[in-house]
Amino acid sequence: EAEVAQSPRYKITEKSQAVAFWCDPISGHATLYWYRQILGQGPELLVQFQDESVVDDSQLPKDRFSAERLKGVDSTLKIQPAELGDSAMYLCASSFSGQETQYFGPGTRLLVL
Amino acid sequence: AQSVAQPEDQVNVAEGNPLTVKCTYSVSGNPYLFWYVQYPNRGLQFLLKYITGDNLVKGSYGFEAEFNKSQTSFHLKKPSALVSDSALYFCAVRVMGYSGGYQKVTFGIGTKLQVIP
């Protein structure tokens, strides 16, 4: 069964350092999502791609976060510099289109010290 | 604002008993509603969705949900709970994006289900 791949699974970094997360969606899925999930809360959409284009990054802290999906397949989310408040689970999901069921990867748990 | 609410932080139920996890929604137009489950240190897994048609929707692992338009609710149910059902459950609704022309999903804060042996 096809799955969304994410790496790394865990990342510990010091504040002010740069971190990057990678996501490989299910083959054929045009829509890719990055979510941030703080402990005890639901996932919050950071950025939504349709193919290589960003359709929603309204909740992405653009002064420190960036996301790209250059060829419309895999995607990278970067934080520079990391802050203590960025400690969270970062989830990637994909779907055939923005209207369809989303399939989630296992997530990357980030701890900023 | 279009949103979902999960009024219970935690639901405890004895194994073998029926379970209900509550969700209410607030959207303009017809709602598209989802339930997802999250096990510890894992991503979310799709359980079921309501788009149109029968108000009782059946999903994975024996779960079902009842759409009630008059009460704006979409409660998750299972006739007989298993210990392995213990997890975090998220209700979600599909809404229009802030600039229109696309749709995105908004999640509730989650309800922790604890099934007691």
PDB file of C-alpha atoms in Angstrom:
ATOM      1  CA  GLU A   1       0.000   0.000   0.000  1.00  0.00           C
ATOM      2  CA  ALA A   2       1.384   3.398  -1.003  1.00  0.00           C
ATOM      3  CA  GLU A   3       2.349   5.710   1.845  1.00  0.00           C
ATOM      4  CA  VAL A   4       3.492   9.259   2.395  1.00  0.00           C
ATOM      5  CA  ALA A   5       7.162   9.264   3.388  1.00  0.00           C
ATOM      6  CA  GLN A   6       8.725  11.802   5.725  1.00  0.00           C
ATOM      7  CA  SER A   7      12.221  12.264   7.040  1.00  0.00           C
ATOM      8  CA  PRO A   8      13.700  12.608   9.509  1.00  0.00           C
ATOM      9  CA  ARG A   9      11.290  11.097  12.041  1.00  0.00           C
ATOM     10  CA  TYR A  10      12.892  12.982  14.906  1.00  0.00           C
ATOM     11  CA  LYS A  11      15.018  16.116  15.004  1.00  0.00           C
ATOM     12  CA  ILE A  12      16.654  17.840  17.944  1.00  0.00           C
ATOM     13  CA  THR A  13      18.226  21.204  17.305  1.00  0.00           C
ATOM     14  CA  GLU A  14      19.304  24.312  19.147  1.00  0.00           C
ATOM     15  CA  LYS A  15      17.497  27.582  18.728  1.00  0.00           C
ATOM     16  CA  SER A  16      18.803  29.804  15.926  1.00  0.00           C
ATOM     17  CA  GLN A  17      19.853  26.740  13.899  1.00  0.00           C
ATOM     18  CA  ALA A  18      18.353  25.799  10.555  1.00  0.00           C
ATOM     19  CA  VAL A  19      16.275  22.633  10.088  1.00  0.00           C
ATOM     20  CA  ALA A  20      14.729  21.012   7.052  1.00  0.00           C
ATOM     21  CA  PHE A  21      12.055  18.364   6.664  1.00  0.00           C
ATOM     22  CA  TRP A  22      11.372  16.279   3.578  1.00  0.00           C
ATOM     23  CA  CYS A  23       8.136  14.747   2.313  1.00  0.00           C
ATOM     24  CA  ASP A  24       7.450  12.372  -0.564  1.00  0.00           C
ATOM     25  CA  PRO A  25       3.710  12.112  -1.281  1.00  0.00           C
ATOM     26  CA  ILE A  26       1.824   9.174  -2.692  1.00  0.00           C
ATOM     27  CA  SER A  27       2.492   8.877  -6.433  1.00  0.00           C
ATOM     28  CA  GLY A  28      -0.081  10.752  -8.487  1.00  0.00           C
ATOM     29  CA  HIS A  29      -1.250  12.994  -5.665  1.00  0.00           C
ATOM     30  CA  ALA A  30      -1.320  16.564  -6.940  1.00  0.00           C
ATOM     31  CA  THR A  31      -2.082  18.233  -3.627  1.00  0.00           C
ATOM     32  CA  LEU A  32       0.463  18.290  -0.805  1.00  0.00           C
ATOM     33  CA  TYR A  33       0.007  19.746   2.660  1.00  0.00           C
ATOM     34  CA  TRP A  34       2.309  20.644   5.528  1.00  0.00           C
ATOM     35  CA  TYR A  35       0.726  20.811   8.969  1.00  0.00           C
ATOM     36  CA  ARG A  36       2.098  21.729  12.385  1.00  0.00           C
ATOM     37  CA  GLN A  37       0.639  19.912  15.361  1.00  0.00           C
ATOM     38  CA  ILE A  38       1.423  21.253  18.813  1.00  0.00           C
ATOM     39  CA  LEU A  39       0.983  18.762  21.646  1.00  0.00           C
ATOM     40  CA  GLY A  40      -2.642  18.598  22.690  1.00  0.00           C
ATOM     41  CA  GLN A  41      -3.961  20.381  19.626  1.00  0.00           C
ATOM     42  CA  GLY A  42      -5.220  19.520  16.182  1.00  0.00           C
ATOM     43  CA  PRO A  43      -3.114  19.911  13.035  1.00  0.00           C
ATOM     44  CA  GLU A  44      -2.803  23.468  11.727  1.00  0.00           C
ATOM     45  CA  LEU A  45      -2.274  23.940   8.002  1.00  0.00           C
ATOM     46  CA  LEU A  46       0.992  25.718   7.242  1.00  0.00           C
ATOM     47  CA  VAL A  47       1.079  25.424   3.454  1.00  0.00           C
ATOM     48  CA  GLN A  48      -0.913  23.726   0.709  1.00  0.00           C
ATOM     49  CA  PHE A  49       0.504  22.995  -2.742  1.00  0.00           C
ATOM     50  CA  GLN A  50      -1.351  22.173  -5.922  1.00  0.00           C
ATOM     51  CA  ASP A  51       1.356  20.583  -8.069  1.00  0.00           C
ATOM     52  CA  GLU A  52       4.299  23.002  -7.688  1.00  0.00           C
ATOM     53  CA  SER A  53       2.200  26.062  -6.843  1.00  0.00           C
ATOM     54  CA  VAL A  54       1.371  27.338  -3.380  1.00  0.00           C
ATOM     55  CA  VAL A  55      -2.394  27.793  -2.978  1.00  0.00           C
ATOM     56  CA  ASP A  56      -2.420  28.634   0.734  1.00  0.00           C
ATOM     57  CA  ASP A  57       0.410  29.739   2.993  1.00  0.00           C
ATOM     58  CA  SER A  58      -1.631  32.148   5.091  1.00  0.00           C
ATOM     59  CA  GLN A  59      -0.550  30.514   8.376  1.00  0.00           C
ATOM     60  CA  LEU A  60       3.103  30.047   7.444  1.00  0.00           C
ATOM     61  CA  PRO A  61       5.459  32.327   9.460  1.00  0.00           C
ATOM     62  CA  LYS A  62       7.227  33.557   6.376  1.00  0.00           C
ATOM     63  CA  ASP A  63       9.973  35.383   8.232  1.00  0.00           C
ATOM     64  CA  ARG A  64      11.463  32.041   9.242  1.00  0.00           C
ATOM     65  CA  PHE A  65       9.605  29.262   7.408  1.00  0.00           C
ATOM     66  CA  SER A  66       9.826  28.369   3.736  1.00  0.00           C
ATOM     67  CA  ALA A  67       8.404  25.527   1.678  1.00  0.00           C
ATOM     68  CA  GLU A  68       8.996  24.376  -1.843  1.00  0.00           C
ATOM     69  CA  ARG A  69       7.817  21.680  -4.209  1.00  0.00           C
ATOM     70  CA  LEU A  70       9.937  22.421  -7.227  1.00  0.00           C
ATOM     71  CA  LYS A  71       8.926  19.593  -9.540  1.00  0.00           C
ATOM     72  CA  GLY A  72       5.472  19.084  -8.130  1.00  0.00           C
ATOM     73  CA  VAL A  73       6.410  15.836  -6.434  1.00  0.00           C
ATOM     74  CA  ASP A  74       8.388  15.836  -3.186  1.00  0.00           C
ATOM     75  CA  SER A  75       8.581  18.832  -0.901  1.00  0.00           C
ATOM     76  CA  THR A  76      10.867  20.449   1.656  1.00  0.00           C
ATOM     77  CA  LEU A  77       9.870  22.578   4.644  1.00  0.00           C
ATOM     78  CA  LYS A  78      12.619  24.696   6.171  1.00  0.00           C
ATOM     79  CA  ILE A  79      12.870  26.694   9.371  1.00  0.00           C
ATOM     80  CA  GLN A  80      15.644  29.249   9.773  1.00  0.00           C
ATOM     81  CA  PRO A  81      16.287  30.194  12.485  1.00  0.00           C
ATOM     82  CA  ALA A  82      14.467  27.739  14.719  1.00  0.00           C
ATOM     83  CA  GLU A  83      12.843  29.081  17.891  1.00  0.00           C
ATOM     84  CA  LEU A  84      11.805  27.284  21.072  1.00  0.00           C
ATOM     85  CA  GLY A  85       8.137  27.671  20.124  1.00  0.00           C
ATOM     86  CA  ASP A  86       8.676  25.694  16.925  1.00  0.00           C
ATOM     87  CA  SER A  87       8.861  22.442  18.902  1.00  0.00           C
ATOM     88  CA  ALA A  88       5.994  20.385  17.495  1.00  0.00           C
ATOM     89  CA  MET A  89       5.095  17.529  15.182  1.00  0.00           C
ATOM     90  CA  TYR A  90       5.302  18.449  11.506  1.00  0.00           C
ATOM     91  CA  LEU A  91       2.948  16.404   9.377  1.00  0.00           C
ATOM     92  CA  CYS A  92       2.883  16.028   5.627  1.00  0.00           C
ATOM     93  CA  ALA A  93      -0.211  14.821   3.785  1.00  0.00           C
ATOM     94  CA  SER A  94      -1.242  14.356   0.184  1.00  0.00           C
ATOM     95  CA  SER A  95      -4.395  13.847  -1.838  1.00  0.00           C
ATOM     96  CA  PHE A  96      -5.433  13.496  -5.468  1.00  0.00           C
ATOM     97  CA  SER A  97      -6.941  16.942  -5.295  1.00  0.00           C
ATOM     98  CA  GLY A  98      -7.829  19.484  -2.660  1.00  0.00           C
ATOM     99  CA  GLN A  99     -11.259  17.952  -2.373  1.00  0.00           C
ATOM    100  CA  GLU A 100     -10.250  14.410  -1.618  1.00  0.00           C
ATOM    101  CA  THR A 101      -9.295  12.419   1.446  1.00  0.00           C
ATOM    102  CA  GLN A 102      -5.844  13.274   2.774  1.00  0.00           C
ATOM    103  CA  TYR A 103      -3.245  10.618   3.510  1.00  0.00           C
ATOM    104  CA  PHE A 104      -0.738  11.485   6.204  1.00  0.00           C
ATOM    105  CA  GLY A 105       2.876  10.572   6.692  1.00  0.00           C
ATOM    106  CA  PRO A 106       4.278   9.508  10.089  1.00  0.00           C
ATOM    107  CA  GLY A 107       5.426  13.043  10.897  1.00  0.00           C
ATOM    108  CA  THR A 108       8.666  14.656  12.050  1.00  0.00           C
ATOM    109  CA  ARG A 109       8.876  15.464  15.723  1.00  0.00           C
ATOM    110  CA  LEU A 110      10.995  18.580  16.241  1.00  0.00           C
ATOM    111  CA  LEU A 111      12.487  19.585  19.569  1.00  0.00           C
ATOM    112  CA  VAL A 112      14.204  22.959  19.769  1.00  0.00           C
ATOM    113  CA  LEU A 113      16.498  23.417  22.777  1.00  0.00           C
TER     114      LEU A 113
ATOM    115  CA  ALA B   1     -15.652  31.463  10.859  1.00  0.00           C
ATOM    116  CA  GLN B   2     -16.069  27.951   9.521  1.00  0.00           C
ATOM    117  CA  SER B   3     -14.947  25.430  12.077  1.00  0.00           C
ATOM    118  CA  VAL B   4     -15.524  22.227  14.000  1.00  0.00           C
ATOM    119  CA  ALA B   5     -15.734  21.819  17.754  1.00  0.00           C
ATOM    120  CA  GLN B   6     -14.962  18.755  19.826  1.00  0.00           C
ATOM    121  CA  PRO B   7     -16.445  19.501  23.249  1.00  0.00           C
ATOM    122  CA  GLU B   8     -14.779  16.636  25.131  1.00  0.00           C
ATOM    123  CA  ASP B   9     -11.040  16.523  25.784  1.00  0.00           C
ATOM    124  CA  GLN B  10     -11.279  12.877  26.807  1.00  0.00           C
ATOM    125  CA  VAL B  11     -13.822  10.076  26.642  1.00  0.00           C
ATOM    126  CA  ASN B  12     -13.505   6.983  28.814  1.00  0.00           C
ATOM    127  CA  VAL B  13     -15.447   3.829  28.004  1.00  0.00           C
ATOM    128  CA  ALA B  14     -15.287   0.239  29.150  1.00  0.00           C
ATOM    129  CA  GLU B  15     -14.269  -2.405  26.650  1.00  0.00           C
ATOM    130  CA  GLY B  16     -17.322  -3.901  24.955  1.00  0.00           C
ATOM    131  CA  ASN B  17     -19.502  -0.862  25.608  1.00  0.00           C
ATOM    132  CA  PRO B  18     -20.693   1.480  22.859  1.00  0.00           C
ATOM    133  CA  LEU B  19     -18.678   4.658  22.369  1.00  0.00           C
ATOM    134  CA  THR B  20     -19.510   8.122  21.072  1.00  0.00           C
ATOM    135  CA  VAL B  21     -17.073  10.922  20.297  1.00  0.00           C
ATOM    136  CA  LYS B  22     -18.823  14.221  19.689  1.00  0.00           C
ATOM    137  CA  CYS B  23     -18.288  16.804  16.957  1.00  0.00           C
ATOM    138  CA  THR B  24     -20.273  19.875  15.974  1.00  0.00           C
ATOM    139  CA  TYR B  25     -19.633  22.081  12.993  1.00  0.00           C
ATOM    140  CA  SER B  26     -20.207  25.612  11.819  1.00  0.00           C
ATOM    141  CA  VAL B  27     -20.013  26.146   8.064  1.00  0.00           C
ATOM    142  CA  SER B  28     -21.884  28.001   5.378  1.00  0.00           C
ATOM    143  CA  GLY B  29     -23.349  25.791   2.706  1.00  0.00           C
ATOM    144  CA  ASN B  30     -23.219  22.019   2.704  1.00  0.00           C
ATOM    145  CA  PRO B  31     -20.543  20.590   4.992  1.00  0.00           C
ATOM    146  CA  TYR B  32     -17.980  18.006   4.000  1.00  0.00           C
ATOM    147  CA  LEU B  33     -17.013  16.282   7.245  1.00  0.00           C
ATOM    148  CA  PHE B  34     -14.261  13.851   8.167  1.00  0.00           C
ATOM    149  CA  TRP B  35     -13.005  11.784  11.081  1.00  0.00           C
ATOM    150  CA  TYR B  36      -9.347  10.882  11.480  1.00  0.00           C
ATOM    151  CA  VAL B  37      -7.591   8.830  14.156  1.00  0.00           C
ATOM    152  CA  GLN B  38      -4.052   9.325  15.474  1.00  0.00           C
ATOM    153  CA  TYR B  39      -2.102   6.693  17.385  1.00  0.00           C
ATOM    154  CA  PRO B  40       0.894   7.754  19.544  1.00  0.00           C
ATOM    155  CA  ASN B  41       3.779   9.213  17.540  1.00  0.00           C
ATOM    156  CA  ARG B  42       2.010   8.535  14.267  1.00  0.00           C
ATOM    157  CA  GLY B  43       0.375  10.551  11.539  1.00  0.00           C
ATOM    158  CA  LEU B  44      -3.375  10.759  11.141  1.00  0.00           C
ATOM    159  CA  GLN B  45      -5.349   7.961   9.520  1.00  0.00           C
ATOM    160  CA  PHE B  46      -8.599   8.515   7.650  1.00  0.00           C
ATOM    161  CA  LEU B  47     -11.650   6.814   9.206  1.00  0.00           C
ATOM    162  CA  LEU B  48     -14.648   8.080   7.286  1.00  0.00           C
ATOM    163  CA  LYS B  49     -16.247  11.067   5.582  1.00  0.00           C
ATOM    164  CA  TYR B  50     -19.651  12.534   4.859  1.00  0.00           C
ATOM    165  CA  ILE B  51     -20.243  14.402   1.625  1.00  0.00           C
ATOM    166  CA  THR B  52     -23.839  13.718   0.728  1.00  0.00           C
ATOM    167  CA  GLY B  53     -26.446  10.972   0.865  1.00  0.00           C
ATOM    168  CA  ASP B  54     -27.213   8.678   3.771  1.00  0.00           C
ATOM    169  CA  ASN B  55     -26.801  10.384   7.134  1.00  0.00           C
ATOM    170  CA  LEU B  56     -25.168   7.289   8.626  1.00  0.00           C
ATOM    171  CA  VAL B  57     -21.679   6.813   7.266  1.00  0.00           C
ATOM    172  CA  LYS B  58     -19.691   3.630   7.817  1.00  0.00           C
ATOM    173  CA  GLY B  59     -15.914   3.666   7.958  1.00  0.00           C
ATOM    174  CA  SER B  60     -12.814   1.728   8.921  1.00  0.00           C
ATOM    175  CA  TYR B  61     -12.365  -0.508  11.988  1.00  0.00           C
ATOM    176  CA  GLY B  62     -16.132  -0.747  12.631  1.00  0.00           C
ATOM    177  CA  PHE B  63     -16.619   2.980  13.191  1.00  0.00           C
ATOM    178  CA  GLU B  64     -19.585   4.929  11.910  1.00  0.00           C
ATOM    179  CA  ALA B  65     -20.741   8.524  12.151  1.00  0.00           C
ATOM    180  CA  GLU B  66     -24.143  10.139  12.041  1.00  0.00           C
ATOM    181  CA  PHE B  67     -24.650  13.419  10.246  1.00  0.00           C
ATOM    182  CA  ASN B  68     -27.398  15.538  11.830  1.00  0.00           C
ATOM    183  CA  LYS B  69     -28.091  18.735   9.932  1.00  0.00           C
ATOM    184  CA  SER B  70     -30.563  20.199  12.414  1.00  0.00           C
ATOM    185  CA  GLN B  71     -28.102  19.788  15.294  1.00  0.00           C
ATOM    186  CA  THR B  72     -25.045  20.558  13.125  1.00  0.00           C
ATOM    187  CA  SER B  73     -23.359  17.461  14.518  1.00  0.00           C
ATOM    188  CA  PHE B  74     -21.274  14.608  13.180  1.00  0.00           C
ATOM    189  CA  HIS B  75     -20.702  12.261  16.113  1.00  0.00           C
ATOM    190  CA  LEU B  76     -18.417   9.253  15.783  1.00  0.00           C
ATOM    191  CA  LYS B  77     -19.763   5.963  17.105  1.00  0.00           C
ATOM    192  CA  LYS B  78     -18.877   2.322  17.535  1.00  0.00           C
ATOM    193  CA  PRO B  79     -21.199  -0.375  18.941  1.00  0.00           C
ATOM    194  CA  SER B  80     -18.527  -2.198  20.934  1.00  0.00           C
ATOM    195  CA  ALA B  81     -15.254  -0.556  21.971  1.00  0.00           C
ATOM    196  CA  LEU B  82     -11.901  -2.340  21.870  1.00  0.00           C
ATOM    197  CA  VAL B  83      -8.822  -1.506  23.942  1.00  0.00           C
ATOM    198  CA  SER B  84      -6.989  -1.019  20.635  1.00  0.00           C
ATOM    199  CA  ASP B  85      -9.391   1.835  19.797  1.00  0.00           C
ATOM    200  CA  SER B  86      -7.637   3.981  22.404  1.00  0.00           C
ATOM    201  CA  ALA B  87      -6.206   6.930  20.461  1.00  0.00           C
ATOM    202  CA  LEU B  88      -6.761  10.583  19.550  1.00  0.00           C
ATOM    203  CA  TYR B  89      -9.725  11.282  17.306  1.00  0.00           C
ATOM    204  CA  PHE B  90     -10.024  14.379  15.145  1.00  0.00           C
ATOM    205  CA  CYS B  91     -13.096  15.757  13.468  1.00  0.00           C
ATOM    206  CA  ALA B  92     -12.483  17.924  10.401  1.00  0.00           C
ATOM    207  CA  VAL B  93     -14.458  20.018   7.925  1.00  0.00           C
ATOM    208  CA  ARG B  94     -13.641  21.080   4.403  1.00  0.00           C
ATOM    209  CA  VAL B  95     -13.937  24.815   3.911  1.00  0.00           C
ATOM    210  CA  MET B  96     -13.248  27.328   1.180  1.00  0.00           C
ATOM    211  CA  GLY B  97      -9.780  28.818   1.180  1.00  0.00           C
ATOM    212  CA  TYR B  98      -9.298  32.416   2.309  1.00  0.00           C
ATOM    213  CA  SER B  99      -8.946  33.685  -1.230  1.00  0.00           C
ATOM    214  CA  GLY B 100     -11.512  31.342  -2.756  1.00  0.00           C
ATOM    215  CA  GLY B 101     -10.873  29.015  -5.648  1.00  0.00           C
ATOM    216  CA  TYR B 102      -9.628  26.160  -3.542  1.00  0.00           C
ATOM    217  CA  GLN B 103     -10.637  24.180  -0.501  1.00  0.00           C
ATOM    218  CA  LYS B 104      -8.817  23.166   2.639  1.00  0.00           C
ATOM    219  CA  VAL B 105      -9.538  21.097   5.718  1.00  0.00           C
ATOM    220  CA  THR B 106      -9.808  22.529   9.236  1.00  0.00           C
ATOM    221  CA  PHE B 107      -9.311  20.141  12.157  1.00  0.00           C
ATOM    222  CA  GLY B 108     -10.775  20.149  15.643  1.00  0.00           C
ATOM    223  CA  ILE B 109      -8.533  20.005  18.704  1.00  0.00           C
ATOM    224  CA  GLY B 110      -9.030  16.285  19.135  1.00  0.00           C
ATOM    225  CA  THR B 111     -10.625  13.969  21.692  1.00  0.00           C
ATOM    226  CA  LYS B 112      -8.624  11.350  23.525  1.00  0.00           C
ATOM    227  CA  LEU B 113     -10.470   8.044  23.677  1.00  0.00           C
ATOM    228  CA  GLN B 114      -9.481   5.717  26.490  1.00  0.00           C
ATOM    229  CA  VAL B 115     -10.978   2.224  26.402  1.00  0.00           C
ATOM    230  CA  ILE B 116     -10.662   0.539  29.769  1.00  0.00           C
ATOM    231  CA  PRO B 117     -10.165  -3.250  29.862  1.00  0.00           C
TER     232      PRO B 117
END
